mmCIF file of N, CA and C in Angstrom:
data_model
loop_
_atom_site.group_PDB
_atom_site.id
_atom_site.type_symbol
_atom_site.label_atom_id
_atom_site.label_comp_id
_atom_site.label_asym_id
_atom_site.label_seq_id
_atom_site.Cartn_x
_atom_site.Cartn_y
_atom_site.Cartn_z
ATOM 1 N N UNK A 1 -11.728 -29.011 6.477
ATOM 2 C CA UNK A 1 -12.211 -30.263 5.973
ATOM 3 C C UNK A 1 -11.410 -31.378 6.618
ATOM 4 N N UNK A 2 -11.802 -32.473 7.478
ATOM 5 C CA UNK A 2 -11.380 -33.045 8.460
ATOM 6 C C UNK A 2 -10.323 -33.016 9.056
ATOM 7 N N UNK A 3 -10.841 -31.889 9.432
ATOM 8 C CA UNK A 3 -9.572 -31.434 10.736
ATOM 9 C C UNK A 3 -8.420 -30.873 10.326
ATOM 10 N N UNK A 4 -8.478 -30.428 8.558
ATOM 11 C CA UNK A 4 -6.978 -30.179 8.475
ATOM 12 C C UNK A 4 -7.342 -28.637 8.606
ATOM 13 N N UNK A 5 -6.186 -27.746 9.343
ATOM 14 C CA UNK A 5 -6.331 -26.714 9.682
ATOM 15 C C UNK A 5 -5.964 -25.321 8.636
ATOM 16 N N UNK A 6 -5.429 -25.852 7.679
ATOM 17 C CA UNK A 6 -4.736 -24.611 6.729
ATOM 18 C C UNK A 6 -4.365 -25.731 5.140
ATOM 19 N N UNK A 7 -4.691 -25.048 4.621
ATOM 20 C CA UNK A 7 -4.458 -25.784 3.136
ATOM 21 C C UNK A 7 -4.290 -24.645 1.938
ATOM 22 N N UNK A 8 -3.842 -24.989 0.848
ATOM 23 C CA UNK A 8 -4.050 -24.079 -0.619
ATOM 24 C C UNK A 8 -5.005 -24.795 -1.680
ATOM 25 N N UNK A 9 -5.981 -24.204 -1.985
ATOM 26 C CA UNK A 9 -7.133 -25.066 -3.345
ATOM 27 C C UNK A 9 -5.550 -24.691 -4.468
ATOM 28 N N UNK A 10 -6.247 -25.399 -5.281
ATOM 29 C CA UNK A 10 -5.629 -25.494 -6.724
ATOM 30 C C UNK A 10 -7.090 -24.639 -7.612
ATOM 31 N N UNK A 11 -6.708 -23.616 -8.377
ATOM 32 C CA UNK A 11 -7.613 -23.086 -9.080
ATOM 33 C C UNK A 11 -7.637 -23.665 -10.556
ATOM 34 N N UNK A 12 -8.982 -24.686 -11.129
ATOM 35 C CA UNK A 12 -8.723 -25.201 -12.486
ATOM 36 C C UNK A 12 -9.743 -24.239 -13.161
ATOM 37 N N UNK A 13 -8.972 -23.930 -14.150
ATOM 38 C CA UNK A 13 -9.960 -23.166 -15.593
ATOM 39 C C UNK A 13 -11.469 -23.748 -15.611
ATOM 40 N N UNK A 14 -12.236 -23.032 -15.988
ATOM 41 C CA UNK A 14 -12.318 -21.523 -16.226
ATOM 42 C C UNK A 14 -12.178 -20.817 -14.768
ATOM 43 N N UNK A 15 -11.881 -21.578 -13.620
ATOM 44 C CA UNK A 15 -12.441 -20.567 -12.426
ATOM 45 C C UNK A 15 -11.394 -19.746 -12.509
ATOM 46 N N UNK A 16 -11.479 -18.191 -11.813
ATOM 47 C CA UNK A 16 -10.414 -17.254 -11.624
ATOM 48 C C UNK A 16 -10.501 -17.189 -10.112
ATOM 49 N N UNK A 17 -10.731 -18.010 -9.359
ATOM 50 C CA UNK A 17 -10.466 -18.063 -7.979
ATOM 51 C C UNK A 17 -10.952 -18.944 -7.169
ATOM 52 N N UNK A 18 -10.502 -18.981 -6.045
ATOM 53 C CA UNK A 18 -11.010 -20.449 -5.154
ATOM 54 C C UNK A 18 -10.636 -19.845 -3.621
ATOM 55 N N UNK A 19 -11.390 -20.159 -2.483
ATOM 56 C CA UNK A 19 -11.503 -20.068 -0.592
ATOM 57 C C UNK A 19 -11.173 -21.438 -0.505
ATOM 58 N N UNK A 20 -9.977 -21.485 0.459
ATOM 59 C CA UNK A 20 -10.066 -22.889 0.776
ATOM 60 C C UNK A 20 -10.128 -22.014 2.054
ATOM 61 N N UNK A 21 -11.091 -22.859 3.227
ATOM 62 C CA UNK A 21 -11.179 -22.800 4.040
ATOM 63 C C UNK A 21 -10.946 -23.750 5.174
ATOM 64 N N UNK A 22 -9.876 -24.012 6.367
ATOM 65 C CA UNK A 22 -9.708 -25.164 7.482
ATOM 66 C C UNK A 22 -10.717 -25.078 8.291
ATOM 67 N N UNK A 23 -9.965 -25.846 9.402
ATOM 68 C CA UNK A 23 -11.316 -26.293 10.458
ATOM 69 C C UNK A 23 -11.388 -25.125 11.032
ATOM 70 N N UNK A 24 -12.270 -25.624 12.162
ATOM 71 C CA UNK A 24 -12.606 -24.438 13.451
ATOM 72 C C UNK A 24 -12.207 -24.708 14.369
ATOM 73 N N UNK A 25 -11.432 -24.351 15.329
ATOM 74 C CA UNK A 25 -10.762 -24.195 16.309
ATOM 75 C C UNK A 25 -10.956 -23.568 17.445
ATOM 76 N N UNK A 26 -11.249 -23.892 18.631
ATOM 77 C CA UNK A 26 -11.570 -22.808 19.438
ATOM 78 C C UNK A 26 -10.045 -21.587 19.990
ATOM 79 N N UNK A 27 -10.098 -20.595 20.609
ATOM 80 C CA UNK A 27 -8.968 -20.546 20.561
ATOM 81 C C UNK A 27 -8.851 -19.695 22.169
ATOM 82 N N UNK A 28 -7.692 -19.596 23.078
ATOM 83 C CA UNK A 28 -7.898 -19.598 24.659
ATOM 84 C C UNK A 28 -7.746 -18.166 24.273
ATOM 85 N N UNK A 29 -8.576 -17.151 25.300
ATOM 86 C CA UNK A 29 -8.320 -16.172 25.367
ATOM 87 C C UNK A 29 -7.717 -15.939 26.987
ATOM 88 N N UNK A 30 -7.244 -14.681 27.611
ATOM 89 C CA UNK A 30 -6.876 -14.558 29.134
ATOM 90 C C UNK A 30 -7.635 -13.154 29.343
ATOM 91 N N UNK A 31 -8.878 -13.202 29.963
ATOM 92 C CA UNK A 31 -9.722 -12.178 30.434
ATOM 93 C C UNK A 31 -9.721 -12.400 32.440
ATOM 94 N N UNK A 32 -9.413 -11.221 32.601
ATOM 95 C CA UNK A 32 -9.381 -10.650 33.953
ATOM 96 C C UNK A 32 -8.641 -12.273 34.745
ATOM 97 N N UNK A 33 -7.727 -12.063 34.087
ATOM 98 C CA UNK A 33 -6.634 -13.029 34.587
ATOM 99 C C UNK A 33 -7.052 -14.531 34.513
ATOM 100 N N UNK A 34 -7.943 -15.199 33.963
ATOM 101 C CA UNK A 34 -8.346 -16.157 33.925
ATOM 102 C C UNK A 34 -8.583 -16.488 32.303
ATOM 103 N N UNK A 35 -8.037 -18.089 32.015
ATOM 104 C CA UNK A 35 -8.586 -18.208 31.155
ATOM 105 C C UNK A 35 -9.330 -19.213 30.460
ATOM 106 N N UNK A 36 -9.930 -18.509 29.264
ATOM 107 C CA UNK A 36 -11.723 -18.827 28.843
ATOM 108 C C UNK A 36 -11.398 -19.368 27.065
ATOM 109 N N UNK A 37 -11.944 -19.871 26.533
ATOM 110 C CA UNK A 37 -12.269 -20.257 25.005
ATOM 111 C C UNK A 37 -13.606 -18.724 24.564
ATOM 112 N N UNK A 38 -13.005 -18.063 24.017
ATOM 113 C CA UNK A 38 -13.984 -16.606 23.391
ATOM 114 C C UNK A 38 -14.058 -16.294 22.182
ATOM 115 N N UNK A 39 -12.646 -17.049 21.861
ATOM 116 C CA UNK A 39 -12.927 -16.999 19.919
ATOM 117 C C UNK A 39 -12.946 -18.216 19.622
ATOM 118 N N UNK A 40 -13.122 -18.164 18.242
ATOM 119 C CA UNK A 40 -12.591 -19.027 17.303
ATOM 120 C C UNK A 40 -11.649 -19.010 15.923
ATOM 121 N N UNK A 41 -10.638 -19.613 16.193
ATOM 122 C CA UNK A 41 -9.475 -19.249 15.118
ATOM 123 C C UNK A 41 -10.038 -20.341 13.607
ATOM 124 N N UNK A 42 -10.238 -19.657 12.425
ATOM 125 C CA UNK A 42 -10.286 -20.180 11.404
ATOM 126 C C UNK A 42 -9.236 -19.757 10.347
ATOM 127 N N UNK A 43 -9.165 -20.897 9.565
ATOM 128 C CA UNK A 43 -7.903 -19.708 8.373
ATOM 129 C C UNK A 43 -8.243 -20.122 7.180
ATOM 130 N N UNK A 44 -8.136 -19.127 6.439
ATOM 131 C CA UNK A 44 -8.753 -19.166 5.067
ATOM 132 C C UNK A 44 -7.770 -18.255 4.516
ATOM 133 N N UNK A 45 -7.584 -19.506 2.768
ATOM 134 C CA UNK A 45 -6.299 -19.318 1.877
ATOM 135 C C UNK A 45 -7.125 -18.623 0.844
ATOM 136 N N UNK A 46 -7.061 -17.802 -0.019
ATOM 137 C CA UNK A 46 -7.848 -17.260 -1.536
ATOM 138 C C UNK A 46 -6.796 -17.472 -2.350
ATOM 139 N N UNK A 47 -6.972 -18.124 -2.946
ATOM 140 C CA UNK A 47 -6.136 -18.421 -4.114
ATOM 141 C C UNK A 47 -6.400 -17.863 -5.448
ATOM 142 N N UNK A 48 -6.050 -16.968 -6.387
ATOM 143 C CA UNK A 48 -6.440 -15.930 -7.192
ATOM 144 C C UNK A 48 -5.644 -16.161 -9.117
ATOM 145 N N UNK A 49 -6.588 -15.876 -10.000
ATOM 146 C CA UNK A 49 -5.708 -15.933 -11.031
ATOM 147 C C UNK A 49 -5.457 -14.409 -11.341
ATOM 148 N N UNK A 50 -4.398 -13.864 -10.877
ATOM 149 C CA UNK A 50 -3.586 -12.110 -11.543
ATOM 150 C C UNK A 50 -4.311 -11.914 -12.895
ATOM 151 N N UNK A 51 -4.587 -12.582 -13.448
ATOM 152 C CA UNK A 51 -5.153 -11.887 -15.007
ATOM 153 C C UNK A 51 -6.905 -11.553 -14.470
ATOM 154 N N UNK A 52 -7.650 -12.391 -13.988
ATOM 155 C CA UNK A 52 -8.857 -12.099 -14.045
ATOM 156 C C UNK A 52 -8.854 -10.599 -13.052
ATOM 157 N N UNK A 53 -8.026 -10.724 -11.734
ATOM 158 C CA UNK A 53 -8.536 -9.415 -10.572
ATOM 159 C C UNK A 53 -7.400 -8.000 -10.967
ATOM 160 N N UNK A 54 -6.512 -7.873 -12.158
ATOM 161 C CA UNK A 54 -5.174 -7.269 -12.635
ATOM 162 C C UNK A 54 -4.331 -7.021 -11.321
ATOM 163 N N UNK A 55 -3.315 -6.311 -11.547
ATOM 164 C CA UNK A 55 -2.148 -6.303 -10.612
ATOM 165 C C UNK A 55 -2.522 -5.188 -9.487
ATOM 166 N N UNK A 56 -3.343 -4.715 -9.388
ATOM 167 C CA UNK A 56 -3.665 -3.784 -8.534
ATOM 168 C C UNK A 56 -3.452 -4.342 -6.725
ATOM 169 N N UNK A 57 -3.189 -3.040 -5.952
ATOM 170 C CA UNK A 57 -3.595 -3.939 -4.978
ATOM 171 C C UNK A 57 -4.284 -4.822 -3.647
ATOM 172 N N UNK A 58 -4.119 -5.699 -3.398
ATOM 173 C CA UNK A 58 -5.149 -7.307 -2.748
ATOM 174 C C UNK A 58 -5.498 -6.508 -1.573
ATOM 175 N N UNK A 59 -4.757 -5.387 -0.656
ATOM 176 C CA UNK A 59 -5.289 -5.459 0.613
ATOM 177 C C UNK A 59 -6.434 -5.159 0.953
ATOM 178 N N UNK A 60 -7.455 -3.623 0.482
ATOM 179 C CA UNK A 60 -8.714 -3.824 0.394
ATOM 180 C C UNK A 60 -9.393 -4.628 0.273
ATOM 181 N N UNK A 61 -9.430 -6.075 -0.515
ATOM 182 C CA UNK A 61 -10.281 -7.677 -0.369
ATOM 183 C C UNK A 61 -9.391 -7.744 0.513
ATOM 184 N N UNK A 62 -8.441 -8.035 1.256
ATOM 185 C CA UNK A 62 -8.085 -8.813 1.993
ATOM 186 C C UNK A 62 -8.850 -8.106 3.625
ATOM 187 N N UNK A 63 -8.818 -7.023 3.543
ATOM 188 C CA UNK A 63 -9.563 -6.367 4.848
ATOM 189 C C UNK A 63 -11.059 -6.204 4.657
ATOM 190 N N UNK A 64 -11.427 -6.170 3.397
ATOM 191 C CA UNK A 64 -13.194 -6.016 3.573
ATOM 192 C C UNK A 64 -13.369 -7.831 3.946
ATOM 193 N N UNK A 65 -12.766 -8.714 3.308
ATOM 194 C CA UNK A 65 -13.194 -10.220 3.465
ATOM 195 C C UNK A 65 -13.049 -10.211 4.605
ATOM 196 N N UNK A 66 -11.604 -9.634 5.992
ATOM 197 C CA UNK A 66 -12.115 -9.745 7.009
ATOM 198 C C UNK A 66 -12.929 -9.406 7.971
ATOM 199 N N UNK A 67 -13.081 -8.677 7.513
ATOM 200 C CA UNK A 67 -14.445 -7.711 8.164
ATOM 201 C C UNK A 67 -15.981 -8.244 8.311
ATOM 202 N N UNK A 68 -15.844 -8.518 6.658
ATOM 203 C CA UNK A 68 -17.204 -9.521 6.587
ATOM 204 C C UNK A 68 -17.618 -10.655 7.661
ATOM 205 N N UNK A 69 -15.974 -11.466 7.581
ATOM 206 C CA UNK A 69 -15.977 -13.114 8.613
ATOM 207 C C UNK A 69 -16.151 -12.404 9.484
ATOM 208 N N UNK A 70 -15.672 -11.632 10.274
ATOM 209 C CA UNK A 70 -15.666 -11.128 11.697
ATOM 210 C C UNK A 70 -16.697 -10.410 12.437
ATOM 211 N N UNK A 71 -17.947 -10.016 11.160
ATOM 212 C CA UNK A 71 -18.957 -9.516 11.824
ATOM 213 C C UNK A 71 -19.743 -9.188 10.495
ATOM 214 N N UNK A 72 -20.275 -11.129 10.126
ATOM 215 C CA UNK A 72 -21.270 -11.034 8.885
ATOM 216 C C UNK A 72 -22.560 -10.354 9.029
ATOM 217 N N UNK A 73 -23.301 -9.918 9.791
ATOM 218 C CA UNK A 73 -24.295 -9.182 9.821
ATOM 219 C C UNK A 73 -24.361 -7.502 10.159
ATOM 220 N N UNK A 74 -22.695 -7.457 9.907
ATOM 221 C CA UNK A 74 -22.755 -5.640 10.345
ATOM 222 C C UNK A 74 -23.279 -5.463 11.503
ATOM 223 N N UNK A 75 -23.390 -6.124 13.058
ATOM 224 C CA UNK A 75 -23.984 -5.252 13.704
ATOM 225 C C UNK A 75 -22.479 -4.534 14.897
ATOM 226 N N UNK A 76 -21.692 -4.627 14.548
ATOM 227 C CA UNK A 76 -21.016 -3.967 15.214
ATOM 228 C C UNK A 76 -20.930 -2.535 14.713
ATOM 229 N N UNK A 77 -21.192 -1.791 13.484
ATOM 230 C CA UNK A 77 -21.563 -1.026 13.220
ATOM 231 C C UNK A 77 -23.020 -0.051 14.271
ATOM 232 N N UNK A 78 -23.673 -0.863 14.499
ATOM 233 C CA UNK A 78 -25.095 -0.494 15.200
ATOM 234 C C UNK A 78 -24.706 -0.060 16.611
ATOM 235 N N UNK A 79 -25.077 1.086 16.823
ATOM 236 C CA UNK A 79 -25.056 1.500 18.530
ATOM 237 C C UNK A 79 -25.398 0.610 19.017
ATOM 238 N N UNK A 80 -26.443 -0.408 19.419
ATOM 239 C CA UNK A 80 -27.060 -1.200 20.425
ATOM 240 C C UNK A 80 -27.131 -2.575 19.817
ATOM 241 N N UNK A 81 -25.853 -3.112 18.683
ATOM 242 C CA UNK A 81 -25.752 -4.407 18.619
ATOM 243 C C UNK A 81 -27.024 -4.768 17.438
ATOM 244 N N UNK A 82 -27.058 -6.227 17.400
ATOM 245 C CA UNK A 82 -27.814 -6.881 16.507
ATOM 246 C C UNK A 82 -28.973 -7.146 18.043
#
């Protein structure tokens, strides 16, 4: 949200959670010695209330959420792509 790149939401009652999400960024990659813009770096904070998700633990959401951003339509799963 204009341009700021990383932030924390504040979670107010009743919510039990909040995505703050920064900008988009392109980000340089170095392919066959040259280099190109191929990603894009985003960062996203989850801010959580411990009573609503219990103490168990975060890394499963933290790896399925990336999974999701990184390939929202599942087709890297698919032999021949989307």
């Amino acid at each position: 949200m204009y341009g700021t790149l990383e932030f924390s939401a504040i979670i107010n009652p009743p919510q039990s959670g909040i995505l703050a999400v920064g900008a988009a960024r392109p980000q340089p990659v170095v392919a066959g010695g040259a280099v190109t813009v191929a990603t894009v770096d985003v960062r996203c904070t989850l801010s959580v209330d411990h009573r609503a998700i219990g103490r168990g633990p975060r890394g499963p959401l933290a790896a399925a959420f990336t999974t999701r951003i990184q390939d929202p339509l599942g087709c890297s799963s698919e032999p021949r792509g989307c």
